[in-house]
Coordinates of N, CA and C in Angstrom, one line a residue:
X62 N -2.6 -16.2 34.9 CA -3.8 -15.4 35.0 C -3.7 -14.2 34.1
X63 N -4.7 -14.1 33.3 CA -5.1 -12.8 32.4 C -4.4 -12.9 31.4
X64 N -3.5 -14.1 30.6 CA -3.2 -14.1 29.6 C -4.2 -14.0 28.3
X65 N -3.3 -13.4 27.1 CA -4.1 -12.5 26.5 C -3.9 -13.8 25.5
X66 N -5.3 -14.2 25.1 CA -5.6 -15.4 23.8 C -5.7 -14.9 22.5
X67 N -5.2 -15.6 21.6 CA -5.7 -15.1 20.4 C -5.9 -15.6 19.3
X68 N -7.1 -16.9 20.2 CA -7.5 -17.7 19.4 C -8.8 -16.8 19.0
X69 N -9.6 -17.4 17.6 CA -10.9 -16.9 17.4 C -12.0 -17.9 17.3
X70 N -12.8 -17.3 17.6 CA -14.0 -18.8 18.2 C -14.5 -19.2 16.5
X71 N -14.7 -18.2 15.6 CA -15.2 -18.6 14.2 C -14.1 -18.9 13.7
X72 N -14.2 -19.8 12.1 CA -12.7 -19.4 11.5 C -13.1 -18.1 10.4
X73 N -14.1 -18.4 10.0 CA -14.1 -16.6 9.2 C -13.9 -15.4 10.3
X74 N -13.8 -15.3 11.1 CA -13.7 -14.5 11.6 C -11.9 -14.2 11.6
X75 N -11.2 -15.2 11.5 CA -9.7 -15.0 11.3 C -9.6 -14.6 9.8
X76 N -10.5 -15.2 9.0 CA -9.9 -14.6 7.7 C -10.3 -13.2 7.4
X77 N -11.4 -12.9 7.8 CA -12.1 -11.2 8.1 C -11.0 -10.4 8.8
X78 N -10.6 -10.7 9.8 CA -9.7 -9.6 10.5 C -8.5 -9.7 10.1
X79 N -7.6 -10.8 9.5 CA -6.7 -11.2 8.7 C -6.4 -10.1 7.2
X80 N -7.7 -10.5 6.5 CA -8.1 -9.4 5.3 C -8.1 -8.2 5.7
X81 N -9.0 -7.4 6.6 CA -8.9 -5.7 7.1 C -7.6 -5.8 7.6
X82 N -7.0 -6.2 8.3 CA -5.1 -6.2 8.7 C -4.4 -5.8 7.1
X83 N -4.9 -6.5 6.3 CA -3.4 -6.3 5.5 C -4.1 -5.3 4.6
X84 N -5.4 -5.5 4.4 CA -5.9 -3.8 3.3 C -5.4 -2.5 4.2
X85 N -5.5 -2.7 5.7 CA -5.1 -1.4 6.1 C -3.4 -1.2 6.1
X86 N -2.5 -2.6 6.0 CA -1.3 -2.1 6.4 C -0.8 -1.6 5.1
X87 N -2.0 -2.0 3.7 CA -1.4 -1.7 2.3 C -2.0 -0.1 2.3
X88 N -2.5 0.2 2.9 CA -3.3 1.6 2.4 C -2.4 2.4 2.9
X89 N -1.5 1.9 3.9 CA -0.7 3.0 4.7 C 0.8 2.9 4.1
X90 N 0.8 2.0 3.1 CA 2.3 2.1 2.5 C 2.3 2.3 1.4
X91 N 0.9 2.6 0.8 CA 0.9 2.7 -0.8 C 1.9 4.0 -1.2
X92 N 1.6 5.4 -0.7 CA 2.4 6.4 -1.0 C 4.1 6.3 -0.9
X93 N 4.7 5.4 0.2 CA 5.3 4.9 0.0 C 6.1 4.2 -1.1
X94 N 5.6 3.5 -1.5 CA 5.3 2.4 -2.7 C 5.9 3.5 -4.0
X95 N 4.6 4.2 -4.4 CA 4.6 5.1 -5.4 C 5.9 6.2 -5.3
X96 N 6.1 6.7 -4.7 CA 7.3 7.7 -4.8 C 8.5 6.7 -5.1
X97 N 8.5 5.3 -4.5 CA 10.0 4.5 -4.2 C 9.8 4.1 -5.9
X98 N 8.4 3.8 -6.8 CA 8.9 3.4 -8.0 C 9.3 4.4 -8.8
X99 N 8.7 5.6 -8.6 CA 9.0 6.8 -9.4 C 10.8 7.4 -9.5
X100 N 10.8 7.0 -8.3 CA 12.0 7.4 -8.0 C 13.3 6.7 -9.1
X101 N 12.7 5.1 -8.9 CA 13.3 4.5 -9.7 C 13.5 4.6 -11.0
X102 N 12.4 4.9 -11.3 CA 12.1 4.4 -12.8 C 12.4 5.9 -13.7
X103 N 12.9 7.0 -13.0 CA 13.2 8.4 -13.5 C 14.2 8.5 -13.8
X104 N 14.6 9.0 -15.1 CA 15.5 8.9 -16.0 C 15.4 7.7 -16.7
X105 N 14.9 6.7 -17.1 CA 14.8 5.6 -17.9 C 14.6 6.1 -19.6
X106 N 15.3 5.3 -19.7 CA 15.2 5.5 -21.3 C 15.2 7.2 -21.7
X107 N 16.3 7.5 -21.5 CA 16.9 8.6 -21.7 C 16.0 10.2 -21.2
X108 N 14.9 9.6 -20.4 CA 14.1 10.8 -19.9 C 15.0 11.8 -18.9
X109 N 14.5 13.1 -18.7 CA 14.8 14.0 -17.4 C 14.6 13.7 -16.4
X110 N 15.6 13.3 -15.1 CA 15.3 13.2 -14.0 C 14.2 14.4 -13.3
X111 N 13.2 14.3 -12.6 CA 12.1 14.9 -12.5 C 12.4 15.0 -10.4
X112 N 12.7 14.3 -10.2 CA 12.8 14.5 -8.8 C 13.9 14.1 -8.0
X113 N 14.3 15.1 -6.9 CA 15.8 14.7 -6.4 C 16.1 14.1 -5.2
X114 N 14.9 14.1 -4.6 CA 14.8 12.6 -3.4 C 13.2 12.3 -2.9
X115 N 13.3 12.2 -1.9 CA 11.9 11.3 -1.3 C 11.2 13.0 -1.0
X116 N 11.6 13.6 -0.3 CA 10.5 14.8 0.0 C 10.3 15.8 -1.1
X117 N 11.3 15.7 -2.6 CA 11.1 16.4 -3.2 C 9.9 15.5 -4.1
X118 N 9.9 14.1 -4.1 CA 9.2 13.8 -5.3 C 7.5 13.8 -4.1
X119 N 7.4 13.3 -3.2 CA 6.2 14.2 -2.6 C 5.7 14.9 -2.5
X120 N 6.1 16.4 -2.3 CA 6.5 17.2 -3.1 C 5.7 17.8 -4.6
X121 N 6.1 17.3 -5.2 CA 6.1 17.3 -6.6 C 4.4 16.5 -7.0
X122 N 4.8 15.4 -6.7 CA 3.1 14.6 -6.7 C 1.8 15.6 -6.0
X123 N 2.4 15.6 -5.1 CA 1.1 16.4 -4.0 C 0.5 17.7 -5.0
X124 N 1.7 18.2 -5.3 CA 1.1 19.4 -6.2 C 0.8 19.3 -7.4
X125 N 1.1 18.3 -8.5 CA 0.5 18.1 -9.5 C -0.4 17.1 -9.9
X126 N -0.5 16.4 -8.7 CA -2.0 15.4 -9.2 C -2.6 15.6 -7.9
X127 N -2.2 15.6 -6.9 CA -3.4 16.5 -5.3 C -2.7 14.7 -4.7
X128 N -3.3 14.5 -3.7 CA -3.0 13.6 -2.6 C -3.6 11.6 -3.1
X129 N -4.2 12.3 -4.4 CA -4.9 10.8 -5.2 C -3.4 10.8 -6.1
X130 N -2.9 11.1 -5.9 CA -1.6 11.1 -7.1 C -1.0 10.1 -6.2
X131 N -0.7 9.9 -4.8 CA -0.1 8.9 -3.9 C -0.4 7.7 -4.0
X132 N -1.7 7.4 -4.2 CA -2.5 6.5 -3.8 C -3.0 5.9 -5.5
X133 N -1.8 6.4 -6.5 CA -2.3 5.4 -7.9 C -2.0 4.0 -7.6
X134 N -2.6 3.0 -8.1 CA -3.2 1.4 -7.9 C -3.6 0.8 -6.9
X135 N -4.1 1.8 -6.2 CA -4.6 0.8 -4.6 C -5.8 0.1 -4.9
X136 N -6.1 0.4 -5.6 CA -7.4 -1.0 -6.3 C -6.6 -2.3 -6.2
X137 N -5.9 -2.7 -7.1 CA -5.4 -3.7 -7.2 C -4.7 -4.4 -6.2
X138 N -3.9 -3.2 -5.4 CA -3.2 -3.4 -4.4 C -4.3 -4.1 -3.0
X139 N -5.3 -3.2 -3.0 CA -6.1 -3.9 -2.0 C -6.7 -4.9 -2.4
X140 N -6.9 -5.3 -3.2 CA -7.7 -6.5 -4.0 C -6.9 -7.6 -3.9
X141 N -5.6 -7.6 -4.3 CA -4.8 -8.4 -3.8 C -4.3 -8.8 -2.5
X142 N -4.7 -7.6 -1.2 CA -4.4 -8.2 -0.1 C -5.9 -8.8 0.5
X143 N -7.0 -8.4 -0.1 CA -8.0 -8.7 0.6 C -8.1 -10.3 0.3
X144 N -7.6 -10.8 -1.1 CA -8.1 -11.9 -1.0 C -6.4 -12.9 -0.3
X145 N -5.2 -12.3 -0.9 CA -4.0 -13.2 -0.4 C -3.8 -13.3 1.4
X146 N -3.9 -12.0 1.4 CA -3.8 -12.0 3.1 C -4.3 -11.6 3.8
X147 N -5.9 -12.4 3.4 CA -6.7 -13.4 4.2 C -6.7 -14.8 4.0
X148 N -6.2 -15.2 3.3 CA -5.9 -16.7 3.0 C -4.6 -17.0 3.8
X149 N -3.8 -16.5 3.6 CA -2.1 -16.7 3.9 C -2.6 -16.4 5.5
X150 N -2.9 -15.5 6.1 CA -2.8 -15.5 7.5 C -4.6 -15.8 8.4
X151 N -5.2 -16.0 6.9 CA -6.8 -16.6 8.0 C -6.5 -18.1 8.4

């Protein structure tokens, strides 16, 4: 008694909530994302290392490009989950 179902009576309706699931789990790891490549990819090909860990290079972004400096390629990024993961989990 009172078990919780989680079937859905449409099937668009699994690929709709499927799709908002994974655009929002990408929106919340994009900044993530961006500091972990920067991080990497600094000093390459003989450049200055620019930042000396995770709260410095936040840090650093936040003040030189504002809070849209976190959030470079979420276009793509969401575009790619709205259509893969709603397919893969609708």
């Amino acid at each position: 008694p009172g078990a919780m179902s989680l079937s859905v009576d449409k099937p668009w309706k699994s690929f709709l909530f499927s799709g908002i699931g994974s655009c929002v789990a990408e929106t919340a790891t994009v900044p993530i994302d961006v500091i972990k490549v920067r991080l990497q990819l600094q000093g390459e090909l003989g450049a200055q290392r620019q930042y000396s860990g995770l709260v410095d290079a936040f840090g650093k972004i936040v003040k030189g490009e504002g809070v849209r400096g976190l959030y470079k390629g979420i276009e793509p990024a969401l575009l790619r989950q709205a259509t893969y993961g709603s397919m893969r989990i609708g």
